[in-house]
PDB file of C-alpha atoms and ligand atoms in Angstrom:
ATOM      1  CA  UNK A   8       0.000   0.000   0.000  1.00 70.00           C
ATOM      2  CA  UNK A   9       1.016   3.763  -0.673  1.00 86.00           C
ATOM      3  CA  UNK A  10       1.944   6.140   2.005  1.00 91.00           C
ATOM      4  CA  UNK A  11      -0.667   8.267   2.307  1.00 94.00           C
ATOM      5  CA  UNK A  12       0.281  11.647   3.672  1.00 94.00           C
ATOM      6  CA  UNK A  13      -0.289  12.142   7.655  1.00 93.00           C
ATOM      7  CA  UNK A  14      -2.773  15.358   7.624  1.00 93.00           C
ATOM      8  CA  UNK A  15      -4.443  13.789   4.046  1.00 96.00           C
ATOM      9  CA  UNK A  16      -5.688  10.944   6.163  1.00 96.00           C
ATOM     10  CA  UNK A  17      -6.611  12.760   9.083  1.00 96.00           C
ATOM     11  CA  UNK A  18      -8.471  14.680   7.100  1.00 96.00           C
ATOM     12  CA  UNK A  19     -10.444  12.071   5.000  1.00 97.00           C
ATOM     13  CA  UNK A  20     -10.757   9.702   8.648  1.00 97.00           C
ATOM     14  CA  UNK A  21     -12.677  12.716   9.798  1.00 97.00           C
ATOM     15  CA  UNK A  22     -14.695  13.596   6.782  1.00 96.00           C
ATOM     16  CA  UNK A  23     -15.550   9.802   6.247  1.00 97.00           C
ATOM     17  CA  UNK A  24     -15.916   8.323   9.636  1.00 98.00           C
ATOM     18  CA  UNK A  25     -17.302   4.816   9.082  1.00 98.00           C
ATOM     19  CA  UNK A  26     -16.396   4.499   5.680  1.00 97.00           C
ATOM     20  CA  UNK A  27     -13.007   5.797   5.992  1.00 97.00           C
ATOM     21  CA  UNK A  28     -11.246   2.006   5.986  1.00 96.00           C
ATOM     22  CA  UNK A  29     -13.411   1.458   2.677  1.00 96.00           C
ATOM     23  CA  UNK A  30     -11.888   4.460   1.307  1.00 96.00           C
ATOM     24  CA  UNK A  31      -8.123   3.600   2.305  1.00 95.00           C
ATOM     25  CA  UNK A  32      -9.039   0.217   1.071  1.00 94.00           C
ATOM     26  CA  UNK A  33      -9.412   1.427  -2.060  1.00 93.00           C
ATOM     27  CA  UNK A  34      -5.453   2.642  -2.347  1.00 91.00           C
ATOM     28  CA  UNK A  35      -4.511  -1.115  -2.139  1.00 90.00           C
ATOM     29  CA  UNK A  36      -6.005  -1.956  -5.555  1.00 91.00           C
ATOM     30  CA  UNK A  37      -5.012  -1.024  -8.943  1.00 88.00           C
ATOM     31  CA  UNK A  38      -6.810   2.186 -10.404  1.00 88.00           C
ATOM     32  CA  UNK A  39      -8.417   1.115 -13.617  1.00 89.00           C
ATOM     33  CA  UNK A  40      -7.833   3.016 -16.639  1.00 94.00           C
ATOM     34  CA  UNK A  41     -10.660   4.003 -19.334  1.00 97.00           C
ATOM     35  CA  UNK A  42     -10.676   5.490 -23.149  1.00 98.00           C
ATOM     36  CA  UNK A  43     -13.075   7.662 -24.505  1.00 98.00           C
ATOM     37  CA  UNK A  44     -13.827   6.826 -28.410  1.00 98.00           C
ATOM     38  CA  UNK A  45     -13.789  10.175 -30.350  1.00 98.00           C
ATOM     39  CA  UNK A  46     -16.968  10.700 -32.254  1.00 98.00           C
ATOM     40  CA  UNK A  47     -15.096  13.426 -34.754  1.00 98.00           C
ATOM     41  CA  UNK A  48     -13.006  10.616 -36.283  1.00 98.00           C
ATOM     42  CA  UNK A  49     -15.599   7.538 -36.252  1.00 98.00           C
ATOM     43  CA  UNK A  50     -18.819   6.447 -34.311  1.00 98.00           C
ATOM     44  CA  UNK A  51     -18.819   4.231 -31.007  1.00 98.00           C
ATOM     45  CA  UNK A  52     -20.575   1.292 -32.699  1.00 98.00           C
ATOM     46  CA  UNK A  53     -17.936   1.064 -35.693  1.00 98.00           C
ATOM     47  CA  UNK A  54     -14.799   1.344 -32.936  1.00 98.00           C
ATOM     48  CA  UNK A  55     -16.395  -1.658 -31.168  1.00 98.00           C
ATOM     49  CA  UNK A  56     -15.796  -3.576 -34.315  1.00 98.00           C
ATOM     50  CA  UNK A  57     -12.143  -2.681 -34.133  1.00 98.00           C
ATOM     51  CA  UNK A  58     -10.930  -2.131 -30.582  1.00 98.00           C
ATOM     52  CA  UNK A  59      -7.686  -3.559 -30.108  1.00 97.00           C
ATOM     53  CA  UNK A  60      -9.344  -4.479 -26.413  1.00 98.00           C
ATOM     54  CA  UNK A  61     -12.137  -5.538 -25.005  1.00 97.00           C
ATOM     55  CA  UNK A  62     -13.620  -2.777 -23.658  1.00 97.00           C
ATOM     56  CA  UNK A  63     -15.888  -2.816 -20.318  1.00 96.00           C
ATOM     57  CA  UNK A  64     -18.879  -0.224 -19.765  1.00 93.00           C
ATOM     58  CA  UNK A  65     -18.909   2.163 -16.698  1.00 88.00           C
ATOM     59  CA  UNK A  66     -16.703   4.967 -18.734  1.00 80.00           C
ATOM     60  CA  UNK A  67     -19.663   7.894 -17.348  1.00 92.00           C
ATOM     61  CA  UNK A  68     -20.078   9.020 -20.734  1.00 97.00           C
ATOM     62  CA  UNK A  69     -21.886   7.119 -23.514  1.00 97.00           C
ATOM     63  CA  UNK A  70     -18.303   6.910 -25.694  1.00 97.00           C
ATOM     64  CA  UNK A  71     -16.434   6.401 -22.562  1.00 98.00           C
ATOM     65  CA  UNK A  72     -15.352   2.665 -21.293  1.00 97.00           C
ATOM     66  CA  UNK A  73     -12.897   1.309 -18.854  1.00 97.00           C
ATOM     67  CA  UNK A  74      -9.911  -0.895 -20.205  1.00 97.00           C
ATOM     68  CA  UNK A  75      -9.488  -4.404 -18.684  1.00 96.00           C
ATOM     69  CA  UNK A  76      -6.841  -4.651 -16.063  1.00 94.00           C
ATOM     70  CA  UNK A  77      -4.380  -6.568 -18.152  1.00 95.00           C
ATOM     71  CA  UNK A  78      -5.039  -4.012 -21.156  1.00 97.00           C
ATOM     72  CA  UNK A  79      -1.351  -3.435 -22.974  1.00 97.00           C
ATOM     73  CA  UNK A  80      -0.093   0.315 -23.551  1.00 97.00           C
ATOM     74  CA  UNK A  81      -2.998   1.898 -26.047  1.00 98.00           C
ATOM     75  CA  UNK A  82      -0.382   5.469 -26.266  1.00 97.00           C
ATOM     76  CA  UNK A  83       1.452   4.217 -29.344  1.00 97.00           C
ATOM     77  CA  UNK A  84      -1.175   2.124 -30.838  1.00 98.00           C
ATOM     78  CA  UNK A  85      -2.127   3.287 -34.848  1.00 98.00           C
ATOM     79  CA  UNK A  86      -5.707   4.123 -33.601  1.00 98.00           C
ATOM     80  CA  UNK A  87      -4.843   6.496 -30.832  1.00 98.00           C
ATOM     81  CA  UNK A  88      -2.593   8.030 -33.192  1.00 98.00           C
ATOM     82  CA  UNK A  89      -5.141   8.880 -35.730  1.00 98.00           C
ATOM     83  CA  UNK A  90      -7.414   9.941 -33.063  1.00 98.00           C
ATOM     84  CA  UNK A  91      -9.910   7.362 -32.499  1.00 98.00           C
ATOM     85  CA  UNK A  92      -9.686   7.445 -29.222  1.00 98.00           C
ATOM     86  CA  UNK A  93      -8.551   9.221 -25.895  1.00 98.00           C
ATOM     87  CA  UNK A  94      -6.941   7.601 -22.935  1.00 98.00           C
ATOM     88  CA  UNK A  95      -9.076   8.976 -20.196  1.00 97.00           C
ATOM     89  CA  UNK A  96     -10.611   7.819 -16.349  1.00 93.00           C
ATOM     90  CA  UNK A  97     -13.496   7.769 -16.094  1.00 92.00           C
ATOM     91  CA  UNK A  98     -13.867  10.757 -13.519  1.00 94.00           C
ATOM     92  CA  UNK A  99     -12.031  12.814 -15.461  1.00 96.00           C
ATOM     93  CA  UNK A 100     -15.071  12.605 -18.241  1.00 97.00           C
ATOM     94  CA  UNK A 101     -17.257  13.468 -15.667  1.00 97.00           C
ATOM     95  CA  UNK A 102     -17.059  17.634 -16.350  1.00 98.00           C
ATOM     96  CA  UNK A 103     -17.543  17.196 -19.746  1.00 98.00           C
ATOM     97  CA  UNK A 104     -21.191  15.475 -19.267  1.00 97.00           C
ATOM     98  CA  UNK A 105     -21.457  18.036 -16.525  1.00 98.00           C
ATOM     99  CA  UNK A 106     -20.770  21.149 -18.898  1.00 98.00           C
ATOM    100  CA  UNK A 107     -24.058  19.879 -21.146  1.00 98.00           C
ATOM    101  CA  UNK A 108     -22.980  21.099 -24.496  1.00 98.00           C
ATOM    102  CA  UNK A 109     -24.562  20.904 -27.763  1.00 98.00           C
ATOM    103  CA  UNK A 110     -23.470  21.650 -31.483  1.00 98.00           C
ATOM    104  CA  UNK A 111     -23.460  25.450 -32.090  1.00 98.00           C
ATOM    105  CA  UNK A 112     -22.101  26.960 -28.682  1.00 98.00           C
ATOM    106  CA  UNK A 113     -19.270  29.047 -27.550  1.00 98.00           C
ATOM    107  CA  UNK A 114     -17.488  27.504 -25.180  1.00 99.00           C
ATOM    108  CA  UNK A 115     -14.033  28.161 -23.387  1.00 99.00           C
ATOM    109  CA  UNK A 116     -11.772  25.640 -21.450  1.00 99.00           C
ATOM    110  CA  UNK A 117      -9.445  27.706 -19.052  1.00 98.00           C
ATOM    111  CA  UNK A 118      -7.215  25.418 -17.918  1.00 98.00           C
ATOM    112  CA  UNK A 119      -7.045  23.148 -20.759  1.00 98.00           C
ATOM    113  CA  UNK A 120      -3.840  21.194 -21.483  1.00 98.00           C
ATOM    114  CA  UNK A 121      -3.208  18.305 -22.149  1.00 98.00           C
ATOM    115  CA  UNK A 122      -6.711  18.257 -23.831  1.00 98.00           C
ATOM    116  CA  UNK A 123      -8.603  15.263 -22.459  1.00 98.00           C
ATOM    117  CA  UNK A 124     -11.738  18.049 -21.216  1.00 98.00           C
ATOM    118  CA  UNK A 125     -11.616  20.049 -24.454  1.00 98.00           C
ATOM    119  CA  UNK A 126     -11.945  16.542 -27.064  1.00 98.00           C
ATOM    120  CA  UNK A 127     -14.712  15.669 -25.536  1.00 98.00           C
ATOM    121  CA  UNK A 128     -16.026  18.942 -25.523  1.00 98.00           C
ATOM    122  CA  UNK A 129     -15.325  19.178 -29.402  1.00 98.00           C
ATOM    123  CA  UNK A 130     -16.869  15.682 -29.767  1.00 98.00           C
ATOM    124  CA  UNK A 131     -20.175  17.519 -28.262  1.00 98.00           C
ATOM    125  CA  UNK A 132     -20.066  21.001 -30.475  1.00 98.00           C
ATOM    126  CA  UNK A 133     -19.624  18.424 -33.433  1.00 98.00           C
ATOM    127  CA  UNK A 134     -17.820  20.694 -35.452  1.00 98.00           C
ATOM    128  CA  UNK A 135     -20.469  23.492 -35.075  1.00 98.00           C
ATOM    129  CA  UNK A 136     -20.136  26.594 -32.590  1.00 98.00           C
ATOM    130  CA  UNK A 137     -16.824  27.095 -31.417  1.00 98.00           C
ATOM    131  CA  UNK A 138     -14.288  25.996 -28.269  1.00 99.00           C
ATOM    132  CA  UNK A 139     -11.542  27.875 -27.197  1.00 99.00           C
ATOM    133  CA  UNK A 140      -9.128  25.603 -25.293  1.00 99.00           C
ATOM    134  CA  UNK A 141      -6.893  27.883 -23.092  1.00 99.00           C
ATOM    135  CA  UNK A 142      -3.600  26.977 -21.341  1.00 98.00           C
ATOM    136  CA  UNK A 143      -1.290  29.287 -19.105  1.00 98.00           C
ATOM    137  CA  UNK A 144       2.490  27.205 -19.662  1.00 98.00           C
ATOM    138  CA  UNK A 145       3.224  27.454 -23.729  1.00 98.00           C
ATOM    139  CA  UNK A 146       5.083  24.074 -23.040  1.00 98.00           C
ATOM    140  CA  UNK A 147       1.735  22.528 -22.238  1.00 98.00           C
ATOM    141  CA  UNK A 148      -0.343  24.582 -24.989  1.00 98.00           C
ATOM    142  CA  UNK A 149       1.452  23.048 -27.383  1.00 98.00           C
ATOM    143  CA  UNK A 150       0.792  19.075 -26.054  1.00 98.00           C
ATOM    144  CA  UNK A 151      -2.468  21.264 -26.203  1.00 98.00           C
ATOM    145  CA  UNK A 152      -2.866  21.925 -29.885  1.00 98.00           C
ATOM    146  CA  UNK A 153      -1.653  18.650 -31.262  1.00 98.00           C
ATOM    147  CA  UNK A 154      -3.793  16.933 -29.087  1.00 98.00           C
ATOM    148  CA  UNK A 155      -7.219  18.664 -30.567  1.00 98.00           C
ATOM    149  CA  UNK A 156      -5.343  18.450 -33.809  1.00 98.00           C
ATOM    150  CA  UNK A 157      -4.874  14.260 -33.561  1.00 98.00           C
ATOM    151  CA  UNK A 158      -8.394  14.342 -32.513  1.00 98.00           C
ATOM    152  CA  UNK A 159      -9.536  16.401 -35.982  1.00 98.00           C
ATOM    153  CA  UNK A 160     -11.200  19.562 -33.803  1.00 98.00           C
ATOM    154  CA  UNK A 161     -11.736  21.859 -37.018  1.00 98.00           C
ATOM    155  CA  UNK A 162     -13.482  24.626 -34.490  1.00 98.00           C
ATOM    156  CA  UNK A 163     -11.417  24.720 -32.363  1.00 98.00           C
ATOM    157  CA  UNK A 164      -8.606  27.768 -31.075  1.00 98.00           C
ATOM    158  CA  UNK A 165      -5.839  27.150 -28.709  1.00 98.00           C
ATOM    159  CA  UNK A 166      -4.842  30.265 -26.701  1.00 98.00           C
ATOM    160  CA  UNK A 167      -1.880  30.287 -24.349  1.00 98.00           C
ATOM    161  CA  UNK A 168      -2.977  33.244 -21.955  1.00 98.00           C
ATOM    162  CA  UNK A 169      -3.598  34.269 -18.255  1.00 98.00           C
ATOM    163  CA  UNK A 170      -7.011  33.075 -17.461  1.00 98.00           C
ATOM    164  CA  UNK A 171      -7.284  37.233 -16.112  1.00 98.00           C
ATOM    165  CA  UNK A 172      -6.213  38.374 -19.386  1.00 98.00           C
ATOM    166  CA  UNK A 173      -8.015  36.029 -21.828  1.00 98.00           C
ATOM    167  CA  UNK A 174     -11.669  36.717 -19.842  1.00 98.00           C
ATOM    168  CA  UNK A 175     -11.086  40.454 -19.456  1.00 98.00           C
ATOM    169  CA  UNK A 176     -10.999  40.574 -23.433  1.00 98.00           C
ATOM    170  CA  UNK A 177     -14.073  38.297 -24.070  1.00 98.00           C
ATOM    171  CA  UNK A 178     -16.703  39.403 -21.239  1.00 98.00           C
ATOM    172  CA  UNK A 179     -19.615  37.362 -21.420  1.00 98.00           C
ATOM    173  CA  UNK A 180     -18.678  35.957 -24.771  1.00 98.00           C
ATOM    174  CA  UNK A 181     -19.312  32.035 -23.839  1.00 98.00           C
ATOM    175  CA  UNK A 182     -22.172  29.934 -23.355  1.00 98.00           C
ATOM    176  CA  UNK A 183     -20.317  27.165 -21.309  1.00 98.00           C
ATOM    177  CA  UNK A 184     -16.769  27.828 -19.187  1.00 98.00           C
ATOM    178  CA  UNK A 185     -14.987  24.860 -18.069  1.00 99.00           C
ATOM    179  CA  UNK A 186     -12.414  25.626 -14.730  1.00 98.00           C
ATOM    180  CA  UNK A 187     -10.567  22.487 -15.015  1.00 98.00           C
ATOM    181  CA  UNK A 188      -8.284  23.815 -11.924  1.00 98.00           C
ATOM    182  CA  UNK A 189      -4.660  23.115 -10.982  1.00 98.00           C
ATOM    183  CA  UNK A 190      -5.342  21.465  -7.408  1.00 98.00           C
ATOM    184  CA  UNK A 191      -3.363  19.841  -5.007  1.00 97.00           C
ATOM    185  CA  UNK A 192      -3.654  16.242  -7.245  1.00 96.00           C
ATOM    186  CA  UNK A 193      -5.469  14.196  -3.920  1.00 96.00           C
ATOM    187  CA  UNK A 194      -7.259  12.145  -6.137  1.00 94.00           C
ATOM    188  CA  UNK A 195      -3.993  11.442  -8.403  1.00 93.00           C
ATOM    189  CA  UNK A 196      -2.155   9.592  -5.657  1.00 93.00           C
ATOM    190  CA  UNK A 197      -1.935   6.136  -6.979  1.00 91.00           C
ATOM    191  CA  UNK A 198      -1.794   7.238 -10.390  1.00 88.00           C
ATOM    192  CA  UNK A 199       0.893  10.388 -10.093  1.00 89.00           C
ATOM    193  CA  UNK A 200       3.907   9.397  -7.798  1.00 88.00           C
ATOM    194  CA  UNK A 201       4.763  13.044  -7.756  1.00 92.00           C
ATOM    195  CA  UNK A 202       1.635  14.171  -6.356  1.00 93.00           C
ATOM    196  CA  UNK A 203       1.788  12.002  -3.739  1.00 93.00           C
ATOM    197  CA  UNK A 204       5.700  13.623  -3.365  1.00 93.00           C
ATOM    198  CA  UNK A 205       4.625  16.875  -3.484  1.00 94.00           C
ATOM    199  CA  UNK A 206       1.135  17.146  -1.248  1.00 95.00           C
ATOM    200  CA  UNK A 207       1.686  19.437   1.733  1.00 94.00           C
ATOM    201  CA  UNK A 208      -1.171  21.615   3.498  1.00 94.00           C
ATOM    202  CA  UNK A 209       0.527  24.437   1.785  1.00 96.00           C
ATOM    203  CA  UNK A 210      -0.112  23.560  -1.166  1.00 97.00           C
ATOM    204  CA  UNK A 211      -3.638  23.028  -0.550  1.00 97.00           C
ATOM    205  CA  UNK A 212      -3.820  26.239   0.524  1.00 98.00           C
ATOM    206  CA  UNK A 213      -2.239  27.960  -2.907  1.00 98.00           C
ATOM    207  CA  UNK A 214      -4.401  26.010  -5.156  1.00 98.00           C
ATOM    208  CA  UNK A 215      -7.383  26.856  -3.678  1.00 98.00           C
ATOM    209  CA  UNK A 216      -6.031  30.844  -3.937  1.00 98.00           C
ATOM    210  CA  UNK A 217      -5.498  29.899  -7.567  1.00 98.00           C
ATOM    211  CA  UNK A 218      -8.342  28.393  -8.216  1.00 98.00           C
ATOM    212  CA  UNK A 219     -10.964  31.396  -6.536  1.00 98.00           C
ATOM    213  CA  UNK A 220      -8.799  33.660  -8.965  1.00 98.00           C
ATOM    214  CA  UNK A 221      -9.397  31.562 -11.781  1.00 98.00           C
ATOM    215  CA  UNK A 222     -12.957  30.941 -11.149  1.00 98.00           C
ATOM    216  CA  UNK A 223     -13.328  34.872 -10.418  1.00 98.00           C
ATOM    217  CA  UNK A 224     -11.982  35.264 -14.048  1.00 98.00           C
ATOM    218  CA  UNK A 225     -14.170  32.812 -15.484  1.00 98.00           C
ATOM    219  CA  UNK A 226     -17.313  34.170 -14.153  1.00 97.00           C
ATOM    220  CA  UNK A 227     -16.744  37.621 -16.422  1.00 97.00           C
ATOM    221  CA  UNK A 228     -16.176  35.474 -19.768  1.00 98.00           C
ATOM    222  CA  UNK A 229     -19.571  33.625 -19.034  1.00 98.00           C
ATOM    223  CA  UNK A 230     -22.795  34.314 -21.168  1.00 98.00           C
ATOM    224  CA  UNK A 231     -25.749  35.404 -19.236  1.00 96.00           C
ATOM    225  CA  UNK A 232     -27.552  32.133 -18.663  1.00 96.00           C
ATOM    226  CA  UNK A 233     -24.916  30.174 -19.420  1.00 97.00           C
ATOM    227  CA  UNK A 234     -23.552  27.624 -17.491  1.00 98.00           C
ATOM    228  CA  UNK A 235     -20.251  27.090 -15.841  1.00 98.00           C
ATOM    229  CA  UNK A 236     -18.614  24.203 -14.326  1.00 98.00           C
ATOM    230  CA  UNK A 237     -15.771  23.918 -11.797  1.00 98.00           C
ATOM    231  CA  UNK A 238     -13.683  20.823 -11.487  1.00 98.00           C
ATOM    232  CA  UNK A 239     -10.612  19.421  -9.587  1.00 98.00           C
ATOM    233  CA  UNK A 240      -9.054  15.906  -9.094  1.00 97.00           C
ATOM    234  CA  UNK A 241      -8.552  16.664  -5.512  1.00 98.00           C
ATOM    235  CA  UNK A 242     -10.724  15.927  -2.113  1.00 97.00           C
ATOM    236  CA  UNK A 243      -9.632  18.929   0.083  1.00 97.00           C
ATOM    237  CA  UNK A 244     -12.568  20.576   0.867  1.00 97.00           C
ATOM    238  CA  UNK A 245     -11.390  24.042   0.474  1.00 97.00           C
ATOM    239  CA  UNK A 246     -10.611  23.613  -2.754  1.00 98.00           C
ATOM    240  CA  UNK A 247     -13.767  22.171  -3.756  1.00 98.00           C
ATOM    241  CA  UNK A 248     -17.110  22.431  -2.078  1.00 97.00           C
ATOM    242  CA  UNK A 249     -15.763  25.787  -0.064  1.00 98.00           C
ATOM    243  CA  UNK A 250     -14.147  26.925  -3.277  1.00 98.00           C
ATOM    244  CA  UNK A 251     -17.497  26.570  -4.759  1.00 98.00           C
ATOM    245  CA  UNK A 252     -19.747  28.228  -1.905  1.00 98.00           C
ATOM    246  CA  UNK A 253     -17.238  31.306  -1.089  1.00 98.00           C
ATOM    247  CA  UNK A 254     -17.604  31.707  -5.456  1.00 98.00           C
ATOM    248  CA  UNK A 255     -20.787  31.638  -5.185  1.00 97.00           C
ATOM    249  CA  UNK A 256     -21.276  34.276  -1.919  1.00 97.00           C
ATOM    250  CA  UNK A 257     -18.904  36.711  -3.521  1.00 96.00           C
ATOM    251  CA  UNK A 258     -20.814  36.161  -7.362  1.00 92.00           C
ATOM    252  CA  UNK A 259     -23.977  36.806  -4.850  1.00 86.00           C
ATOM    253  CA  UNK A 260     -22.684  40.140  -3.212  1.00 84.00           C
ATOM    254  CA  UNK A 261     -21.826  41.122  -7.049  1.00 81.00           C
ATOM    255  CA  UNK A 262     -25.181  40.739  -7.863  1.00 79.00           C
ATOM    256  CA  UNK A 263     -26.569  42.391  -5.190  1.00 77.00           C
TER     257      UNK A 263
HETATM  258  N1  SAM B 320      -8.391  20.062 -18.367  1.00 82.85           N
HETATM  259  C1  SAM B 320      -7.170  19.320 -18.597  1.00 82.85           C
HETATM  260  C2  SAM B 320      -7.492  18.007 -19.249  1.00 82.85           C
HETATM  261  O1  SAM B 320      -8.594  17.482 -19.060  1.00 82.85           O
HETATM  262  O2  SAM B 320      -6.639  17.482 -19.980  1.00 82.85           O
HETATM  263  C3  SAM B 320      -6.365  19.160 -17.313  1.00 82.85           C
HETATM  264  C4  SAM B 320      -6.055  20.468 -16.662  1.00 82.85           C
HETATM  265  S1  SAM B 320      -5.016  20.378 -15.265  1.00 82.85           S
HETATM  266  C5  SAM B 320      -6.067  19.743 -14.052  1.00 82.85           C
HETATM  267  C6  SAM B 320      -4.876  22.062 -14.829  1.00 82.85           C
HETATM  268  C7  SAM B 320      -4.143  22.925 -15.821  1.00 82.85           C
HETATM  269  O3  SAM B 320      -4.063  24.256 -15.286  1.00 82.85           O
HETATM  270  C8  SAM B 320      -2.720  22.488 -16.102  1.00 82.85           C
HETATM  271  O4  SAM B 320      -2.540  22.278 -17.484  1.00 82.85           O
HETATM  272  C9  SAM B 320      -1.868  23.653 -15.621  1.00 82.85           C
HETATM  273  O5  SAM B 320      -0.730  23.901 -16.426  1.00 82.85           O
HETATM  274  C10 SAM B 320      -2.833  24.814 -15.673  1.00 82.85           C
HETATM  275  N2  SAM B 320      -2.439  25.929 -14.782  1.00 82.85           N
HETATM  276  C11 SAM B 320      -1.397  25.987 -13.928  1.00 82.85           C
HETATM  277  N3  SAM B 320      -1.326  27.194 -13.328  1.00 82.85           N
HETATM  278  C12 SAM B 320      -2.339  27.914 -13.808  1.00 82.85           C
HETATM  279  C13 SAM B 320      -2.781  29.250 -13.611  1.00 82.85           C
HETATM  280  N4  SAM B 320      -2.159  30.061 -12.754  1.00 82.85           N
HETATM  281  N5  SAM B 320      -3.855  29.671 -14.287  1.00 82.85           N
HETATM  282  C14 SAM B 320      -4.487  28.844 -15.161  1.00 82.85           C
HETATM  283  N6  SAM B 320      -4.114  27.566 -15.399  1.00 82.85           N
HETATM  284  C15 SAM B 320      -3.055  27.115 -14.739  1.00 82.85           C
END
């Protein structure tokens, strides 16, 4: 089993109580790893016929599915290269369903690299409306752009910007805003050695400054009525369901 660190399991022993042990249980097995088939390049039904594996359902999404356990490396195989599918967990699909897009909007991705969020956002605009896929470190814009470009996103603009600058020149210019957030990586443990290496209280505390400034910025590119989702692969409460209530009292005082 992992190390889990001291104040991380403190934490999630008090927030869980009697189904804390289930939880740490859960660090002794495997994680299992999912794909999500890219509708842009061919339909769900037709890469059935041809997956290399046999793929399992539970993938959250209708063109999402979980690999089997023994499943070989899929990262060099001919049909991820040409874009048929992403490598993806199932969690991580879950803001994209969330975001509930449909051919024809504007939408922006703030913290975008390396582009699992914004395919399957393309897969939903289906070519029509438009996605801007933003991310702050150029090294990381450009995994970015050739990942939208494997997975044949023809709407699609990749901008390399400060999430303050980028939504102070658009204001309410998108129907849907994705916050994809830099967290503190709680959730990567077993996956990520180095966020398991690099978790501290103090960095909980900076990424959930970070990510109120980023959602604070997001809020003045967003549409009236449209719709914007917050997401994080983390547990800490303050950078998640506090992030999302203090948002939402200072959005409220805005308003008001
Ligand atoms: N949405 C991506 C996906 O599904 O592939 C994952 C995004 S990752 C959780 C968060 C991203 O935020 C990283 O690419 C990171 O480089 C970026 N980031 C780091 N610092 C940032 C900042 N100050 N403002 C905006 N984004 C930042």
């Amino acid at each position: 089993m992992i190390e889990l660190p001291q104040a991380f399991m403190q934490r999630m022993q008090q927030r869980l109580g009697p189904e804390a042990p289930a939880f740490f249980a859960c660090y002794d097995q495997p994680p299992r790893r999912g794909l999500r088939v890219n509708p842009l390049r061919l339909s769900v039904a037709d890469f059935l016929r041809i997956s290399p594996v046999a793929l399992e359902p539970g993938g959250i999404l209708p063109e999402g599915f979980l690999l089997p356990p023994d499943a070989p490396p899929l990262g060099n195989h001919p049909y991820h290269l040409a874009g048929m599918f992403y490598l993806q967990e199932p969690s991580a699909m879950a803001p994209i369903g969330a975001l509930e897009v449909e051919p024809g909007l504007r939408v922006l991705d703030l913290c975008a690299a390396p582009g699992g969020k914004s395919g399957g956002i393309a897969a939903r605009l289906a070519g029509q409306g438009l996605l801007v896929a933003n991310e702050v470190v150029p090294g990381r814009a450009k995994t970015l752009r050739f990942t939208l470009e494997r997975l044949g996103v023809a709407n699609g603009v990749v901008t390399c910007a400060r999430p303050d600058v980028l939504c102070e020149a658009l204001p309410g210019y998108f129907h849907r805003v994705l916050v994809d957030a830099p967290c503190s990586g709680e959730g990567m443990f077993r996956k990520e050695p180095a966020a398991l290496a690099q978790h501290c209280e103090a960095l909980v505390k900076q990424c959930a400054e970070l990510g109120a400034d980023i959602l604070d910025s997001a809020a003045a590119a967003l549409a009236p009525g449209g719709e914007l989702v917050y997401s994080t692969c983390t547990f800490a409460p303050e950078e998640d369901e506090g992030q999302v209530a203090a948002f939402l009292q200072r959005e409220l005082r805005v308003a008001l």
